Each structure stands twice: as C-alpha cells, then as structure tokens.
mmCIF file with all atom_site columns, C-alpha atoms in Angstrom:
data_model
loop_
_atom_site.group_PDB
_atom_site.id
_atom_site.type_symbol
_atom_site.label_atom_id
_atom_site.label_alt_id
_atom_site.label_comp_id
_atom_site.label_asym_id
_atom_site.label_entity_id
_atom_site.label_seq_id
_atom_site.pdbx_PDB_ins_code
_atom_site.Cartn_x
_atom_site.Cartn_y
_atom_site.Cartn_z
_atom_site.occupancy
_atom_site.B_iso_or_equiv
_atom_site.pdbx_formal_charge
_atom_site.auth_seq_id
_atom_site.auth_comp_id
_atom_site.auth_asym_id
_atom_site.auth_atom_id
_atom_site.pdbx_PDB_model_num
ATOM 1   C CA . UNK A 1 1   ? 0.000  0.000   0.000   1.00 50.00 ? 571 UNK A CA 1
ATOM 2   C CA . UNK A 1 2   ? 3.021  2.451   1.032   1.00 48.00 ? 572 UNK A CA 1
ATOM 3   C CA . UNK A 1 3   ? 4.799  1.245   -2.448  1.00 49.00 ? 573 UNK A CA 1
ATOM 4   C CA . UNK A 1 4   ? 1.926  2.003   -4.286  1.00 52.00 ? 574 UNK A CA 1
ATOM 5   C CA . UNK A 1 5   ? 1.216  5.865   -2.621  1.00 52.00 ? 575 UNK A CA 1
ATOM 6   C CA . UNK A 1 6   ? 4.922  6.328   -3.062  1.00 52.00 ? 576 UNK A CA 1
ATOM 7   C CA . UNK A 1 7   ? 4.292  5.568   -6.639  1.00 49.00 ? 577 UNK A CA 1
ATOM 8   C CA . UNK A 1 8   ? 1.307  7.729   -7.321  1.00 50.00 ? 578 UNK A CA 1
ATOM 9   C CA . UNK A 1 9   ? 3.030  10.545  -5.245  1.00 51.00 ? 579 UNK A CA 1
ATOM 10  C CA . UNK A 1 10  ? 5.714  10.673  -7.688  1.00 53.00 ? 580 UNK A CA 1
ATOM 11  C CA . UNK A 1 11  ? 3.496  10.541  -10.709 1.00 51.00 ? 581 UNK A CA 1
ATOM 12  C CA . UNK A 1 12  ? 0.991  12.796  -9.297  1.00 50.00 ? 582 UNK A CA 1
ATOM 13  C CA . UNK A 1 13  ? 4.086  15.518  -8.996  1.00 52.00 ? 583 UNK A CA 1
ATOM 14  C CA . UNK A 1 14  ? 5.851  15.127  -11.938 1.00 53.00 ? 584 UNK A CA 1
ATOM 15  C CA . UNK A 1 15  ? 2.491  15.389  -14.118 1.00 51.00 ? 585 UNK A CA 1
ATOM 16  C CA . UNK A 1 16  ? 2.052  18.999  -12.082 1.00 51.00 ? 586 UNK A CA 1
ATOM 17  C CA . UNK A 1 17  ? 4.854  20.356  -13.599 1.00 50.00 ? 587 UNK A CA 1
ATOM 18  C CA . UNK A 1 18  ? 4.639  18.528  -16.811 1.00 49.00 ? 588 UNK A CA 1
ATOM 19  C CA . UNK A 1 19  ? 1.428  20.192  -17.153 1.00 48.00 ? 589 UNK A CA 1
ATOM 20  C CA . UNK A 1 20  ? 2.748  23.715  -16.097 1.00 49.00 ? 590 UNK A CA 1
ATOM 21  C CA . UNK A 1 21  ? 6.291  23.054  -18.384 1.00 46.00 ? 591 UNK A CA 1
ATOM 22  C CA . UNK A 1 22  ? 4.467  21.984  -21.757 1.00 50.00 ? 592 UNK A CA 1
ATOM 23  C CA . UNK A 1 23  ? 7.118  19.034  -23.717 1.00 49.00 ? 593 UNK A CA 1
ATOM 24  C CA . UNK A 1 24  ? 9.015  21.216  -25.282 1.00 55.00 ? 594 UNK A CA 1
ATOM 25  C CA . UNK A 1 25  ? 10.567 22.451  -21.861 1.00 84.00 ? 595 UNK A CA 1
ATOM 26  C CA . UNK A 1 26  ? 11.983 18.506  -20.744 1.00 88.00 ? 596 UNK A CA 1
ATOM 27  C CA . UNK A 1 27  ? 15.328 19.003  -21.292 1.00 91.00 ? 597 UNK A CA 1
ATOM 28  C CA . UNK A 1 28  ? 16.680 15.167  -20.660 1.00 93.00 ? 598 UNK A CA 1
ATOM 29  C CA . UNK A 1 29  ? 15.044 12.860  -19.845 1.00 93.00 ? 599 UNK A CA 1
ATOM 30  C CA . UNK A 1 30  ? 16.196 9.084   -19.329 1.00 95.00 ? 600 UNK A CA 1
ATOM 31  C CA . UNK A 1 31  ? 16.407 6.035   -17.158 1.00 94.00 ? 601 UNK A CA 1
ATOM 32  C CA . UNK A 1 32  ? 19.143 3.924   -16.109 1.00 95.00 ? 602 UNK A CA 1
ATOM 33  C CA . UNK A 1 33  ? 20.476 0.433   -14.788 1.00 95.00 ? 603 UNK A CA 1
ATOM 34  C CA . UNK A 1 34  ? 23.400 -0.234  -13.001 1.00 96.00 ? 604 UNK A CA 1
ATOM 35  C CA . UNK A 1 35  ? 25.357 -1.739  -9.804  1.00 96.00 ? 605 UNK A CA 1
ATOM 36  C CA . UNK A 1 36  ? 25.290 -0.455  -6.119  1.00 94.00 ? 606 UNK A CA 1
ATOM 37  C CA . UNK A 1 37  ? 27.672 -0.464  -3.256  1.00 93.00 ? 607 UNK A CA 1
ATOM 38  C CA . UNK A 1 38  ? 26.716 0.376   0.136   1.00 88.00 ? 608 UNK A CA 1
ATOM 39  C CA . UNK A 1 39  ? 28.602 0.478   3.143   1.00 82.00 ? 609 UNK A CA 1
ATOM 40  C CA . UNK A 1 40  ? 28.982 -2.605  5.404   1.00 77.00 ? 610 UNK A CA 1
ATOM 41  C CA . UNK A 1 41  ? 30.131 -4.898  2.779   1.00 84.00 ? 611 UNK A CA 1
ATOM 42  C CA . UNK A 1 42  ? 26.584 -3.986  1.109   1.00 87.00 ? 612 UNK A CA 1
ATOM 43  C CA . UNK A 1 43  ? 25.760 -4.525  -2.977  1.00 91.00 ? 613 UNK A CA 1
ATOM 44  C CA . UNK A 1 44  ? 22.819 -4.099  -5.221  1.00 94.00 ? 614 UNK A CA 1
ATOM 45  C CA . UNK A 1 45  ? 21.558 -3.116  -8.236  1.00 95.00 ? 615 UNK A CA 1
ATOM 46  C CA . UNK A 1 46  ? 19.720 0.391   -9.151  1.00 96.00 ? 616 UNK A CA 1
ATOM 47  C CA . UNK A 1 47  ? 16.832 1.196   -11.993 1.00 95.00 ? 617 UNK A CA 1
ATOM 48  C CA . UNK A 1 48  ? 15.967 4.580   -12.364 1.00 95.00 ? 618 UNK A CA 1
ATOM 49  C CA . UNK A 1 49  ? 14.014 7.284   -14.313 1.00 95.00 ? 619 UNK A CA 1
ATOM 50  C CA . UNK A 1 50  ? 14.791 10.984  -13.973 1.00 96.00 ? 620 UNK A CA 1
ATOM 51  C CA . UNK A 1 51  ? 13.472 13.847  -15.604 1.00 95.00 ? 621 UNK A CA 1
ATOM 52  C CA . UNK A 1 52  ? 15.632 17.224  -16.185 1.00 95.00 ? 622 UNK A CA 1
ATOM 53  C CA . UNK A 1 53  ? 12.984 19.934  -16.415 1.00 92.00 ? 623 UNK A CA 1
ATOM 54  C CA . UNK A 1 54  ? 13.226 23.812  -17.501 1.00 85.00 ? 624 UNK A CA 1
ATOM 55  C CA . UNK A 1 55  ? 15.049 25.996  -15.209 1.00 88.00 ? 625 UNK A CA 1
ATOM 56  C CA . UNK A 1 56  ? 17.266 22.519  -14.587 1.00 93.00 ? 626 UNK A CA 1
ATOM 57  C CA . UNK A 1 57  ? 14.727 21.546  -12.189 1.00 94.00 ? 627 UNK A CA 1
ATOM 58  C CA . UNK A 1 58  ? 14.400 17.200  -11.930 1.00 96.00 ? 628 UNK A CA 1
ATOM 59  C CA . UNK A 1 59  ? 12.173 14.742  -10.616 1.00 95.00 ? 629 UNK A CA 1
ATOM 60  C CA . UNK A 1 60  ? 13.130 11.032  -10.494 1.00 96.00 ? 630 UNK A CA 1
ATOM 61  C CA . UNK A 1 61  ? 12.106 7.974   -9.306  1.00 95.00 ? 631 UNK A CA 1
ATOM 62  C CA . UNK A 1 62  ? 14.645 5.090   -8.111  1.00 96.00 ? 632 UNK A CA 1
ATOM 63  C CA . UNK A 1 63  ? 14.517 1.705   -7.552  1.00 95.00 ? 633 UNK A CA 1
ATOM 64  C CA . UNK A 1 64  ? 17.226 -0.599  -5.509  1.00 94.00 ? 634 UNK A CA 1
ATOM 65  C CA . UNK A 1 65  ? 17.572 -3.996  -3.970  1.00 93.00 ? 635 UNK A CA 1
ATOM 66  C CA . UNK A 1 66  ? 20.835 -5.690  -2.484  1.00 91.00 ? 636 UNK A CA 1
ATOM 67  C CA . UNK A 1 67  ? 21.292 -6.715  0.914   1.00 91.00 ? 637 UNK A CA 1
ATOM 68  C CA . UNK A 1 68  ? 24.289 -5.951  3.377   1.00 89.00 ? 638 UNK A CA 1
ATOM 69  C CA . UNK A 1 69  ? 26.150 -6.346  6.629   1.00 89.00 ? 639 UNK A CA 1
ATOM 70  C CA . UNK A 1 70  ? 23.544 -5.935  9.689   1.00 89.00 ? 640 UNK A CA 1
ATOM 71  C CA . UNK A 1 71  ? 24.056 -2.582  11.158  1.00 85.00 ? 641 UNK A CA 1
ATOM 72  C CA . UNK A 1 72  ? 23.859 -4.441  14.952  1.00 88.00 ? 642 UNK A CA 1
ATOM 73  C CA . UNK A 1 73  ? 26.586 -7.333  13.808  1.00 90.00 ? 643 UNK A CA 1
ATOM 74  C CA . UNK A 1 74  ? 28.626 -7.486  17.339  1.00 91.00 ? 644 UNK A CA 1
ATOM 75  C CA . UNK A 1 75  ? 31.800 -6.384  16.869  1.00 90.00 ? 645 UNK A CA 1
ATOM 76  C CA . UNK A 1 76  ? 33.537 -10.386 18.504  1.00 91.00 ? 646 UNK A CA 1
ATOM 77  C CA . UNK A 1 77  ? 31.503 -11.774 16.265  1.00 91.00 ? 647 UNK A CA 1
ATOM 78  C CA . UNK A 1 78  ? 32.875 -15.073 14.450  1.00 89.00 ? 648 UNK A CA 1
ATOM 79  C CA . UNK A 1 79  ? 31.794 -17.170 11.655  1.00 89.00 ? 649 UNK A CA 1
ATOM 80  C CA . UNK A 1 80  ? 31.036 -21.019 12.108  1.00 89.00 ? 650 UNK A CA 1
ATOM 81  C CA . UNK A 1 81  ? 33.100 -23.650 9.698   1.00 88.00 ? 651 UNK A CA 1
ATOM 82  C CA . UNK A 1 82  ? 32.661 -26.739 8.480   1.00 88.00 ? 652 UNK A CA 1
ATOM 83  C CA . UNK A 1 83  ? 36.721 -28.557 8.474   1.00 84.00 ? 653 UNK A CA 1
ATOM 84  C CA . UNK A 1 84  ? 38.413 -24.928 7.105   1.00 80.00 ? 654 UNK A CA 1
ATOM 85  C CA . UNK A 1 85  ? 34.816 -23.739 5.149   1.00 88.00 ? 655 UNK A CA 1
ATOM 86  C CA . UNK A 1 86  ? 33.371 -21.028 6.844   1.00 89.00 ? 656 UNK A CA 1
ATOM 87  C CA . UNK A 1 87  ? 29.731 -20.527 6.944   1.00 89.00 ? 657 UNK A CA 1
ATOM 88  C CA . UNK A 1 88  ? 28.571 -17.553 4.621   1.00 88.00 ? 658 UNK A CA 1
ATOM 89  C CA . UNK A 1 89  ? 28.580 -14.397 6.355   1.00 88.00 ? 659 UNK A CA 1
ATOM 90  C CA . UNK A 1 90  ? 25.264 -12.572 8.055   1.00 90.00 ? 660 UNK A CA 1
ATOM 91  C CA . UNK A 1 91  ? 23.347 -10.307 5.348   1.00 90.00 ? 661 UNK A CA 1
ATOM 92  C CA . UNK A 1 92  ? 20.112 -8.630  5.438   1.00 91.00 ? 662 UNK A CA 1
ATOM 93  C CA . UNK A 1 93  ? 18.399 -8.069  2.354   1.00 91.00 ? 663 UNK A CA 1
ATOM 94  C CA . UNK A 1 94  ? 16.759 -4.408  1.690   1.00 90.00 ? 664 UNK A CA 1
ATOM 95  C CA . UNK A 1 95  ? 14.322 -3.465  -1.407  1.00 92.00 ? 665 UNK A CA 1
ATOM 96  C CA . UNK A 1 96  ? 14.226 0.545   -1.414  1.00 92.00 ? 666 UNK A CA 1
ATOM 97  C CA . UNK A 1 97  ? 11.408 2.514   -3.686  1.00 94.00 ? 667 UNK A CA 1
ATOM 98  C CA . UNK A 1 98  ? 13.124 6.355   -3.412  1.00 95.00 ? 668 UNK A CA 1
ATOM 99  C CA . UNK A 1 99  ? 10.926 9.199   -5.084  1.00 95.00 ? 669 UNK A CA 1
ATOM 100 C CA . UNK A 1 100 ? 13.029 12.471  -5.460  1.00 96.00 ? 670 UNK A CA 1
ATOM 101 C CA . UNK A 1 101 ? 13.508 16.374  -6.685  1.00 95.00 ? 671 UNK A CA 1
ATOM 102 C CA . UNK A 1 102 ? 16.491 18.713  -7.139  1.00 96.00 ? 672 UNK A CA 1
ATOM 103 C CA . UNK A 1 103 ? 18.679 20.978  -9.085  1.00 96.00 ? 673 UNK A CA 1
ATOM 104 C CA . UNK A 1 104 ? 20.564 20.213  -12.166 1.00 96.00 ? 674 UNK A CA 1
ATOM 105 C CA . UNK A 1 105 ? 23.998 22.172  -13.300 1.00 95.00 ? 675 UNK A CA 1
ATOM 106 C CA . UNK A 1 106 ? 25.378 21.936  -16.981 1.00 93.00 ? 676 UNK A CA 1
ATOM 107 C CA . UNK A 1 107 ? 29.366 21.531  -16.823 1.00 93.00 ? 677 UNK A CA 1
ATOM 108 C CA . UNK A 1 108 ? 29.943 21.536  -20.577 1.00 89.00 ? 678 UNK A CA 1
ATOM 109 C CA . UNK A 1 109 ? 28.230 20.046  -23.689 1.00 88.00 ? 679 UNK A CA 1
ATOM 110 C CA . UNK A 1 110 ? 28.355 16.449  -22.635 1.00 93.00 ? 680 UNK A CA 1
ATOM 111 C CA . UNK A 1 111 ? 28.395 16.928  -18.527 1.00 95.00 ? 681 UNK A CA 1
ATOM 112 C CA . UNK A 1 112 ? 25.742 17.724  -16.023 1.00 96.00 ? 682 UNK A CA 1
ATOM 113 C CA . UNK A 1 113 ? 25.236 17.261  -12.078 1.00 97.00 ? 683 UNK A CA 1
ATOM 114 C CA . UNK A 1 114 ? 22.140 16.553  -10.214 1.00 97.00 ? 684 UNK A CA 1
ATOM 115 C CA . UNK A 1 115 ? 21.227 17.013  -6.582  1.00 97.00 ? 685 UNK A CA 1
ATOM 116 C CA . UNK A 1 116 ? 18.814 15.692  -5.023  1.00 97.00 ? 686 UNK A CA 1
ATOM 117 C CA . UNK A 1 117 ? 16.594 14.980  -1.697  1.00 96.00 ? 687 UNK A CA 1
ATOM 118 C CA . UNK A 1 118 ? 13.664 12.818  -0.982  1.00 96.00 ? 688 UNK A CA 1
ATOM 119 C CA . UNK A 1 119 ? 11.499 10.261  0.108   1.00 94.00 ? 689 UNK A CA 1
ATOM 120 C CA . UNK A 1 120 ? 11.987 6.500   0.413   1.00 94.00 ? 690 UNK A CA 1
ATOM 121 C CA . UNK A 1 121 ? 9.723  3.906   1.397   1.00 93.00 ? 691 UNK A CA 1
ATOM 122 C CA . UNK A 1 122 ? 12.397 0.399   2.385   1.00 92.00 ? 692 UNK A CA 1
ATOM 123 C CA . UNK A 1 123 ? 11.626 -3.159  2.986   1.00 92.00 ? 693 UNK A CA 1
ATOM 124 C CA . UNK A 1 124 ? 14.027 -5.476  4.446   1.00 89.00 ? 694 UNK A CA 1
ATOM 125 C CA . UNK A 1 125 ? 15.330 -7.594  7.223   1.00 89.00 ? 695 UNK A CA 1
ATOM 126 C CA . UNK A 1 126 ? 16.254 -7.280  10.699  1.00 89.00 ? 696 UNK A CA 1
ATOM 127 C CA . UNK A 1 127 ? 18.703 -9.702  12.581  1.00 92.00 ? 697 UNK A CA 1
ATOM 128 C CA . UNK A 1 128 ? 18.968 -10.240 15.977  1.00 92.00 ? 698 UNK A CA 1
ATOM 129 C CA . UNK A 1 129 ? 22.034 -11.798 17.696  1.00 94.00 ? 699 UNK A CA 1
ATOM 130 C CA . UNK A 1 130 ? 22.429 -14.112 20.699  1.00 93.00 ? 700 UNK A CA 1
ATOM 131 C CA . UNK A 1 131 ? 25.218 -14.839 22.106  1.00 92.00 ? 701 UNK A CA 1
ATOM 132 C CA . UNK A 1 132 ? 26.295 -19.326 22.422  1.00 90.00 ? 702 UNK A CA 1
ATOM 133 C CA . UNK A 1 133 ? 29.006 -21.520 22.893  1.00 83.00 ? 703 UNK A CA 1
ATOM 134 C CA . UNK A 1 134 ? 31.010 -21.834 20.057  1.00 75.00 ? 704 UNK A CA 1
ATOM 135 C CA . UNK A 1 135 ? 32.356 -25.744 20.853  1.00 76.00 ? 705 UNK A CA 1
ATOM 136 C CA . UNK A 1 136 ? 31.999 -28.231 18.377  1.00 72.00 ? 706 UNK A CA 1
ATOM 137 C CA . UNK A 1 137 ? 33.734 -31.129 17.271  1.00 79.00 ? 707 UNK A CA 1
ATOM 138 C CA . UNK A 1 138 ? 35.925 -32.173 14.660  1.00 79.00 ? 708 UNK A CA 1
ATOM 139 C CA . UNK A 1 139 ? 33.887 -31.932 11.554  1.00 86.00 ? 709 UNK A CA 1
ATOM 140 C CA . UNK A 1 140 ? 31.915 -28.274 12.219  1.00 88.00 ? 710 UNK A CA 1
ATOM 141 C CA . UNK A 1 141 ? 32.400 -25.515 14.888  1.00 87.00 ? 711 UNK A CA 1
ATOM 142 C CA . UNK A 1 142 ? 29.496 -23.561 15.449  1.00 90.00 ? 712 UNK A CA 1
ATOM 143 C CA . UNK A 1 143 ? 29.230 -19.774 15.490  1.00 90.00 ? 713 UNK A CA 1
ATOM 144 C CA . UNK A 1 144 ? 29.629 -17.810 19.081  1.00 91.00 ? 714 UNK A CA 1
ATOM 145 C CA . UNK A 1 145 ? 26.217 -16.132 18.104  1.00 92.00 ? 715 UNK A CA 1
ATOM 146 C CA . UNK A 1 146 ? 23.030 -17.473 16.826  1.00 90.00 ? 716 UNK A CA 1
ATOM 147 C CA . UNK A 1 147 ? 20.874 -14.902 14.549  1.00 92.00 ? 717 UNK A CA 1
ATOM 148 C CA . UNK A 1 148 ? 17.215 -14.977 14.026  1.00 92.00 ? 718 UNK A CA 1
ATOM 149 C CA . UNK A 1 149 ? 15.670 -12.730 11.166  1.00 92.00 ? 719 UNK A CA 1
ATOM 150 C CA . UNK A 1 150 ? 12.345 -10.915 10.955  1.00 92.00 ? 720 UNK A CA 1
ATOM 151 C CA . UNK A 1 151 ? 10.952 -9.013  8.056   1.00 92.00 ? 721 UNK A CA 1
ATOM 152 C CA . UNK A 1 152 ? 10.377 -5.050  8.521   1.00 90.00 ? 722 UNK A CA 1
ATOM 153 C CA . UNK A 1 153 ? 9.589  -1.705  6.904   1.00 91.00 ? 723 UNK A CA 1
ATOM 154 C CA . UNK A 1 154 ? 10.347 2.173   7.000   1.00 91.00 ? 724 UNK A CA 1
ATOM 155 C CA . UNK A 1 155 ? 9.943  4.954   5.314   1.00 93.00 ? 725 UNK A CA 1
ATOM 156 C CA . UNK A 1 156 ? 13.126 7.544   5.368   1.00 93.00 ? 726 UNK A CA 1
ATOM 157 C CA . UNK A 1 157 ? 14.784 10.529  3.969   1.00 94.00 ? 727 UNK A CA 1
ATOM 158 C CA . UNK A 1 158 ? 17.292 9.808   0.826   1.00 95.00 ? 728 UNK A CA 1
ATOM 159 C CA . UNK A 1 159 ? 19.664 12.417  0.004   1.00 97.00 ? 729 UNK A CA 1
ATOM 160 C CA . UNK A 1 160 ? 21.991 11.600  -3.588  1.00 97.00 ? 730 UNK A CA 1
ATOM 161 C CA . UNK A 1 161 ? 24.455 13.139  -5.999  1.00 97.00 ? 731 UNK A CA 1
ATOM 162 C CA . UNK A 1 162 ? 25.193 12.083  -9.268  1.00 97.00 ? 732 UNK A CA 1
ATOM 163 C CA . UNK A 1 163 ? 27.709 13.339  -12.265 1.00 97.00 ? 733 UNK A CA 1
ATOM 164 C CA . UNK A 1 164 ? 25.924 12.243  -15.845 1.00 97.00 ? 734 UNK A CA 1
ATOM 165 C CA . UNK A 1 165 ? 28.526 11.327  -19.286 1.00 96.00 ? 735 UNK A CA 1
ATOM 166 C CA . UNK A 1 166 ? 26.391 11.777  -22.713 1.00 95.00 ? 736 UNK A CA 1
ATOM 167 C CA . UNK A 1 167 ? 28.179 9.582   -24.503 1.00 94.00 ? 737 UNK A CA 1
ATOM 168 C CA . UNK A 1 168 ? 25.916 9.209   -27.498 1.00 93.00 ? 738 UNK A CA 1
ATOM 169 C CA . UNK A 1 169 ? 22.639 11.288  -27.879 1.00 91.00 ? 739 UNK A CA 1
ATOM 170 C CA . UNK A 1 170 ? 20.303 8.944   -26.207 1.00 92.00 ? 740 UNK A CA 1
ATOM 171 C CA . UNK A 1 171 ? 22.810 7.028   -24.565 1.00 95.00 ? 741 UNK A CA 1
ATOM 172 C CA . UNK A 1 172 ? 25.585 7.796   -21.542 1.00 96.00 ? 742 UNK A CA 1
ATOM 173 C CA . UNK A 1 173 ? 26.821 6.754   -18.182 1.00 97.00 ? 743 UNK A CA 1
ATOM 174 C CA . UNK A 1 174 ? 26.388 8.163   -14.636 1.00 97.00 ? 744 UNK A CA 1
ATOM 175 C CA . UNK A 1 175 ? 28.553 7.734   -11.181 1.00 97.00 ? 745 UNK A CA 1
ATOM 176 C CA . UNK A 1 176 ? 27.056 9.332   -7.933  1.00 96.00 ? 746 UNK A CA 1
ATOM 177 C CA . UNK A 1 177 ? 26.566 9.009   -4.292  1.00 96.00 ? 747 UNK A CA 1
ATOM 178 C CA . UNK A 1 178 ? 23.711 8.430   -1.954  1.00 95.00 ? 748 UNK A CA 1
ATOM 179 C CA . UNK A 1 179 ? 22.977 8.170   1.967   1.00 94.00 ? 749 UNK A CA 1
ATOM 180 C CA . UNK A 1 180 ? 19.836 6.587   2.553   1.00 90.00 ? 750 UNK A CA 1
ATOM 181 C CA . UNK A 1 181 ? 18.254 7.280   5.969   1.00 88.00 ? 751 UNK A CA 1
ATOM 182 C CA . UNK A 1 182 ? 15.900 4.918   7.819   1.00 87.00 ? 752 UNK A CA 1
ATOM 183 C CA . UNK A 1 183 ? 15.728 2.248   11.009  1.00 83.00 ? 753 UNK A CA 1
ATOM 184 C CA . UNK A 1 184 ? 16.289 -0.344  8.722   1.00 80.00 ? 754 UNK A CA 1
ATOM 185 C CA . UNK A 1 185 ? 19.943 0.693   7.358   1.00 77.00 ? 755 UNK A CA 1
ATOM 186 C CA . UNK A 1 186 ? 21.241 4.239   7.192   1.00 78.00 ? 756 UNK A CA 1
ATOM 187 C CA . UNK A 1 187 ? 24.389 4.244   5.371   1.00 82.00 ? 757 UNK A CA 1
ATOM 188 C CA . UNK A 1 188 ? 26.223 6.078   2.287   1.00 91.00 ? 758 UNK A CA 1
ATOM 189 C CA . UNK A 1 189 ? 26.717 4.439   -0.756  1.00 93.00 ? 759 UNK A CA 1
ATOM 190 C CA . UNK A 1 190 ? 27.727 4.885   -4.562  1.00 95.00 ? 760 UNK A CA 1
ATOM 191 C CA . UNK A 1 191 ? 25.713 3.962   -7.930  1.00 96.00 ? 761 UNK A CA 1
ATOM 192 C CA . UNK A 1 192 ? 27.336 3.882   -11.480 1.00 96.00 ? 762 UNK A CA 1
ATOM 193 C CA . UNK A 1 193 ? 24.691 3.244   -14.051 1.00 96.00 ? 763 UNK A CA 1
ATOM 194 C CA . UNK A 1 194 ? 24.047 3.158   -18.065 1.00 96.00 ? 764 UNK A CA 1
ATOM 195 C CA . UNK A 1 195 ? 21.257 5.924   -18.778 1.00 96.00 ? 765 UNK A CA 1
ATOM 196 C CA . UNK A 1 196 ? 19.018 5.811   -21.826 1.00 95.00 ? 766 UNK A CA 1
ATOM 197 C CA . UNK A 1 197 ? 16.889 8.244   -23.386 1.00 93.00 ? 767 UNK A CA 1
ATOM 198 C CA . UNK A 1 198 ? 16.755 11.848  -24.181 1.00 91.00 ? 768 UNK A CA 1
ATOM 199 C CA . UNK A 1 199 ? 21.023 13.334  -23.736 1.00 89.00 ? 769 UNK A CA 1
ATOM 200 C CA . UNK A 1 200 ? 19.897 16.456  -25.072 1.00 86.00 ? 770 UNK A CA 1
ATOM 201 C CA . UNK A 1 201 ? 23.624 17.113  -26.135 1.00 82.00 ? 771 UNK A CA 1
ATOM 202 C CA . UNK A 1 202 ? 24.336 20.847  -26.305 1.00 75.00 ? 772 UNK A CA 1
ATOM 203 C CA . UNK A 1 203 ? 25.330 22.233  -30.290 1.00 72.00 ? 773 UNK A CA 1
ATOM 204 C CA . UNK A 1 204 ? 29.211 22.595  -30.246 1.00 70.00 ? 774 UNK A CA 1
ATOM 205 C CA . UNK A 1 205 ? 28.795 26.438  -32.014 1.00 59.00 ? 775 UNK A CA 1
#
C-alpha cells in the first residue's frame, strides 16, 4: 500500500509540472540500470528514471535492492566452519522505492550534475544476535552467536548526488553518491549506471 502511494506521489508531482512546463521544456530525460555499493560490505543493483525539467529543475524515481552487513553485527563476532569452510557471512536483504527532486547544473556540452533529496519507502530484514558456545567437534564448529531474522519496513529521507557522461545522444553513463536514511539501514553508498533516453547534447557552435 506504502509502495503504491509512493508511486502515485511521484506521478501525481511530476504530471504537475509537466502540465505547467508543456514538452518542449523537458530538457533530458532518461532512465538507467546499473550496480550499487553500500557500506557494510553492502551490494545491489539500481533502476531509475529521472526527468531534467526547464530551469534545470528534476524529478526522479529510483529503484534498488541488495542486501548488506547488519548494522547491529557485534563487533567479537565469528563465523562457524565446516573442516576450514566457513559458513557464509550474516546479510540482510533491503528493497528501497526512493521518489526524489532537485537541481541540475550543466558543466559543458556532454556533462551535467544533479542534486537531489527525498522520500523513500524500504523493505528489508532485521537480525537479531544471541550470544552461544562456540564448541563443536571435529567436523563443524558452530558460530559464538546465533541470529534470528524478521521481516520489517520504514519509510526515510534519501539524500543523492550524481555526475551524468552523454556519450551518445540517447545514450551515456552516470557515477554518484547516496545516503539513505531509515531504522532499517542508514548508510552512504555509490551507484554507477548506463542511462538511456533523451542526452539532449548541447550544439558545439
């Protein structure tokens, strides 16, 4: 239900100034796919679609999943192992709808910068750590901690930078930075993406 007023908040205001800006004054327009890295070992993937309006104005809309290092992983904790095979390392998984507005500046033909705040609605996973002994015998050693995980949901604040390449007129690449903020995860992170769509590549003359 969240996802889906998240959704129709972001339509709702982009068709408000769409209607006030007319076609002619969408400057870029394009979306995007790439890889995300978050801090605490964290990794993902991005879509997006973001809209460059007259007066460099933008709306966008953002889309990422991944899952990372839980941000209440005790600090003596250590992995169970099988012989020398360690057990795979605790992650949390995190899905993140982000709906956003900002500024963007030109830095040359082929360049521009976008800044940008917002809303995100998140759904993930929350561990919880207990401490046990960690004997065993000679085939597999147990952790020191067992972890149980429970689903959960918030809805934060995203704040995100990102510096845009036109390669080709309707194609390019991007490479920014984010910090998401929520009670789920709040950590920085970086995106680098392909973008598609409208470069709107500024004449040479």
């Amino acid at each position: 239900m969240k996802k889906n007023t998240m959704l129709l908040l972001f339509v709702t205001i982009t068709a408000a100034v769409f209607s006030q800006e007319r076609v002619a004054a969408v400057q870029k327009m394009y979306g995007g796919l790439g890889g995300v890295l978050v801090h605490k070992n964290g990794y993902g993937s991005e879509a997006g679609f973001q809209v460059v309006w007259k007066k460099n104005w933008t709306t966008a809309l953002y889309y990422q999943s991944g899952e990372a290092d839980p941000k209440n992983l005790p600090d003596d904790y250590k992995q169970g192992y099988t012989l020398v095979f360690p057990d795979p390392s605790p992650a949390v998984a995190f899905k993140m709808i982000s709906i956003t507005g900002g500024k963007a500046v030109d830095l040359g033909r082929r360049f521009w910068l976008t800044t940008e705040g917002g809303l995100s609605f998140v759904t993930g996973e929350k561990m919880t750590f207990r401490r046990q002994s960690s004997s065993g015998n000679i085939l597999y050693t147990p952790s020191n901690y067992t972890t149980t995980i429970e689903s959960s949901s918030a809805v934060g604040g995203v704040v995100r930078a990102d510096l845009h390449w036109a390669i080709l007129r309707f194609a390019g690449l991007s490479l920014g930075g984010f910090v998401q903020f929520n009670s789920l995860q709040t950590a920085p992170g970086i995106v680098t993406k392909l973008i598609l769509g409208k470069m709107n590549i500024k004449s040479s003359n």
